[in-house]
XYZ file of C-alpha atoms in Angstrom:
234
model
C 107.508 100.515 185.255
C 107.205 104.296 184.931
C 109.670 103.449 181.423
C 107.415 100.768 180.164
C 104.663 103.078 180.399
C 106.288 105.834 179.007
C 107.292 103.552 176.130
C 103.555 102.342 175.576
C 102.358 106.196 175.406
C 104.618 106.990 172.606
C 104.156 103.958 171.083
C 100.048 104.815 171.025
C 100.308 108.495 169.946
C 102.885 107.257 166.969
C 100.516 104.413 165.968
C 97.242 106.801 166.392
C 99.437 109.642 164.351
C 100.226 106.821 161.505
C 96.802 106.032 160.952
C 95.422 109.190 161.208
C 97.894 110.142 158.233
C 97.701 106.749 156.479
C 93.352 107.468 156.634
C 93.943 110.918 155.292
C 96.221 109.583 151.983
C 93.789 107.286 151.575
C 91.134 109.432 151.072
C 92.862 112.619 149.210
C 91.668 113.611 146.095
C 93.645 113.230 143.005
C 94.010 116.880 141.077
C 92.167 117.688 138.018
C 93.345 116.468 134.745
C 93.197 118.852 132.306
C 90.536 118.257 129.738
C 91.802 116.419 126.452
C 88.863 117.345 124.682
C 90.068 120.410 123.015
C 87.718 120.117 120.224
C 85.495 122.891 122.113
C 86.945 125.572 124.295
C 89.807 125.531 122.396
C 92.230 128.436 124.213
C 95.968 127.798 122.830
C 96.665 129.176 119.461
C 97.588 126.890 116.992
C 99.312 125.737 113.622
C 97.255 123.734 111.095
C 97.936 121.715 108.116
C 95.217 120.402 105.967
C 94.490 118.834 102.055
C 92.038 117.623 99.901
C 90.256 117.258 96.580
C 87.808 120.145 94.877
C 85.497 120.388 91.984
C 85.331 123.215 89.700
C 82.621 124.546 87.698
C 82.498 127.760 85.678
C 78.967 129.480 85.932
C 78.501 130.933 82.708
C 76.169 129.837 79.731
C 78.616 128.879 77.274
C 78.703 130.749 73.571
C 77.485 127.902 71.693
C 74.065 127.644 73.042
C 72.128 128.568 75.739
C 70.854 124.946 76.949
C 74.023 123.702 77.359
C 76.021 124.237 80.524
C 80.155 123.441 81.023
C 81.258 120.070 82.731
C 83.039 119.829 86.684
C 87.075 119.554 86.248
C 89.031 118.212 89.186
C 91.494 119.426 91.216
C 93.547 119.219 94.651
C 94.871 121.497 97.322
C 97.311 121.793 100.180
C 97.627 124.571 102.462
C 98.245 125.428 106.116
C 97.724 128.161 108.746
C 97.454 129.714 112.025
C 94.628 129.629 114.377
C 93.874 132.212 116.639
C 91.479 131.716 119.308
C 90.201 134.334 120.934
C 87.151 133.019 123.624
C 86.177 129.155 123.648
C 83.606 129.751 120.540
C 86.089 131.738 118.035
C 88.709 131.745 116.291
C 90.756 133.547 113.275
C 92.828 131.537 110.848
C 94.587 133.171 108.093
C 95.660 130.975 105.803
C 98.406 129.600 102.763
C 97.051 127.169 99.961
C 98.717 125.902 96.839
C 96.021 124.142 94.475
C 95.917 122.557 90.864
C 92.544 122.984 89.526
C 90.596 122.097 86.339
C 87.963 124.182 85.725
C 85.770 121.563 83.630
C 84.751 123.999 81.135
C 84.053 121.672 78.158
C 80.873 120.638 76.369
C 79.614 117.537 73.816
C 78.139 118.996 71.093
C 78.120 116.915 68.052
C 77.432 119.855 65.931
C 80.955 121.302 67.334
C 84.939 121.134 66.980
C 86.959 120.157 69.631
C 88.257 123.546 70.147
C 84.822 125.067 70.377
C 83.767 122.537 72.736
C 86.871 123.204 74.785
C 87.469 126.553 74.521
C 86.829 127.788 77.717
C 88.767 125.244 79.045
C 91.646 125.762 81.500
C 94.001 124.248 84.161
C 95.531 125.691 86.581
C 98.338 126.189 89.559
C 97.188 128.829 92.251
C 98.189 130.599 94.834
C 95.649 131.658 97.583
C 95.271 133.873 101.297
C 92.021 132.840 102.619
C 91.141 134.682 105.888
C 88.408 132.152 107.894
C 86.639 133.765 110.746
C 85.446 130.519 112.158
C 82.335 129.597 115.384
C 82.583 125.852 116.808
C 80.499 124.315 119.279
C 80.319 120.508 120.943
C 77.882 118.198 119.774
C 79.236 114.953 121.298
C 81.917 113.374 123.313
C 84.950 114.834 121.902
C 83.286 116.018 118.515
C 82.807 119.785 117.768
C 81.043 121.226 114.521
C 82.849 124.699 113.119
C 81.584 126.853 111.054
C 83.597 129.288 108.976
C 83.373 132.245 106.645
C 85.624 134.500 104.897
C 87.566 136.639 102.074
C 90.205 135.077 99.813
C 92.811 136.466 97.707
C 93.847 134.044 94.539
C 96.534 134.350 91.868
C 97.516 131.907 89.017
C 101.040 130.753 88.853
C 100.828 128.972 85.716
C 98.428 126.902 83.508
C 97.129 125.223 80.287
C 94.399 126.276 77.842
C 93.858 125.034 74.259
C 94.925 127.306 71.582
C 93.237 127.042 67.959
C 94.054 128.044 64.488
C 93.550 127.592 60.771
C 96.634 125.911 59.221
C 96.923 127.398 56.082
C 98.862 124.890 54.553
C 97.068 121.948 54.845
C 93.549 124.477 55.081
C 92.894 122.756 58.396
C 91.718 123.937 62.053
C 94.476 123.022 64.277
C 93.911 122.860 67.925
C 96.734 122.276 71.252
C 97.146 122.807 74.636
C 100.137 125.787 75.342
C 100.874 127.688 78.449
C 98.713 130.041 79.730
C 99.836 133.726 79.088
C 98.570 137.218 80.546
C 98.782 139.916 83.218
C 98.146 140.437 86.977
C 94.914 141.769 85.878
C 94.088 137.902 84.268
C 95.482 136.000 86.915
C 94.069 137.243 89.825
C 90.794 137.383 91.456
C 89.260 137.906 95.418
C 86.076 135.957 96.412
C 84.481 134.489 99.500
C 84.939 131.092 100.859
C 82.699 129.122 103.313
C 82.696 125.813 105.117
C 81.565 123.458 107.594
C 83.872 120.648 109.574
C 83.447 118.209 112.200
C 86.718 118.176 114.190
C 87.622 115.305 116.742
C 89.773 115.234 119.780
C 92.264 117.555 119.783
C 94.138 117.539 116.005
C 91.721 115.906 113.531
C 88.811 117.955 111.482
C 87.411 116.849 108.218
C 85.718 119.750 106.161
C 83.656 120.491 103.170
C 84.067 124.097 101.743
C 82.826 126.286 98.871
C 84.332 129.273 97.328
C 83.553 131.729 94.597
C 85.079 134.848 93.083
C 83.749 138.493 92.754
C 85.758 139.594 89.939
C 83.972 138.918 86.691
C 87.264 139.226 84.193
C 89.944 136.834 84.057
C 90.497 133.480 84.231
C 89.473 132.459 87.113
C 85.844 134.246 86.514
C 82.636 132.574 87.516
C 84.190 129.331 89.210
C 82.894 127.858 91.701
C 85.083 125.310 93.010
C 83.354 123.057 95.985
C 85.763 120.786 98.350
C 86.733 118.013 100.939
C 89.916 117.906 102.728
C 91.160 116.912 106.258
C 92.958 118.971 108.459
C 95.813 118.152 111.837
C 96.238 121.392 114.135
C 99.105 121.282 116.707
C-alpha cells in the first residue's frame, strides 16, 4: 500500500512538473528577428554597384548666333563604390565611374556648314571620383528617399570631335571626325554632383542625378549632364 502510494506521488509531481513545463513552451516568446528593412537605419558598411543613361548639354550660346542654343547628346555610365554609414541617417560613398558621353553640341542652321553647325561637338570616354555625402529617411514600408550631394573629379580618356579644313585641291571645305588630342589641362575638370533616389528593401535604389563642372576651359566646360541609373548595394 505504502508503495502504491508512493508510486502515485511521483507519478503526480512528474505529471504536474510536465505540464507546468509543457504550459511554459507553449507560451515563450520567439526572439526578435532582425529587421530586413535596411532601407533606413542602415548600420553595416557596404559595396555598391550601379548604371544608367545621362543627357548632356553644353551651356554656352553658341558662336553663330545668339538665339540659338546646342542640342542634348546621349550617353551611359557604370560605376561602383563604398558606402560608409556613420548613424542611421548618413552615409559617405566615394565613388568609381566609367561613362561615354555625347555632349549634343550641334545646331540646324540652314544658313551654316556642317562643320560650323557641329563644331563644338564632342564624344567622349571619362573617368570620374565622385565623393556623395548622402541623408535618407523612410517614407513607407520598406522604401527610403536619399538625398545626396557632392564634389567630383573627371578626366577624359579618349574621344571624337570633327575636324575641318579647306582642301586646296579640289578648293573645297572638308570636314571628319578624328581623335580627340590635348593635355591634362583639356581633359580634366572638378564640379559638383547632386541627386535624389528611392531605395527599396535592402539592395535596390533607383536615382536621378545632375552634375556640372567649375572649370570653364577644356572640353568638358559648361556641361551639364542630367541622369537615371539603378543601383544593388551588398
Amino acid at each position: 500500500m505504502k508503495t502504491t502510494k508512493l508510486l502515485l506521488i511521483v507519478a503526480a509531481i512528474m505529471a504536474t512538473a510536465i505540464a507546468g513545463w509543457s504550459q511554459t513552451t507553449s507560451g515563450k516568446k520567439e526572439p526578435a528577428q532582425p529587421n530586413k528593412d535596411l532601407c533606413f537605419g542602415q548600420s553595416d558598411n557596404r559595396w555598391k554597384v550601379y548604371a544608367g543613361g545621362s543627357i548632356s548639354h553644353v551651356c554656352e550660346t553658341p558662336w553663330i548666333s545668339a538665339d540659338k542654343t546646342y542640342s542634348w547628346g546621349g550617353g551611359a555610365f557604370i560605376g561602383a563604390g563604398y558606402e560608409i554609414n556613420f548613424i542611421p541617417h548618413w552615409s559617405l560613398t566615394p565613388q568609381l565611374e566609367f561613362a561615354f558621353d555625347d555632349n549634343g553640341a550641334t545646331l540646324s542652321s540652314q544658313n551654316e556648314s556642317f562643320f560650323n553647325n557641329h563644331a563644338m561637338w564632342k564624344n567622349y570616354w571619362s573617368v570620374s571620383i565622385p565623393v556623395m555625402a548622402a541623408f535618407r529617411f523612410k517614407v513607407a514600408d520598406n522604401v527610403g528617399l536619399r538625398i545626396a550631394a557632392g564634389p567630383y573629379l573627371q578626366t577624359v580618356l579618349a574621344g571624337k570631335h570633327y575636324v575641318g579644313f579647306h582642301n586646296s585641291e579640289t578648293d573645297s571645305h572638308i570636314c571628319r571626325k578624328e581623335s580627340l588630342s590635348g593635355n591634362f589641362d583639356q581633359r580634366f575638370n572638378v564640379g559638383a554632383a547632386g541627386e535624389i533616389a528611392v531605395e527599396t528593401g535592402r539592395h535596390f535604389s533607383y536615382m536621378l542625378r545632375a552634375r556640372y563642372p567649375f572649370i570653364k576651359q577644356g572640353w568638358l566646360r559648361n556641361t551639364l549632364t542630367l541622369s537615371v541609373g539603378v543601383g544593388y548595394s551588398f
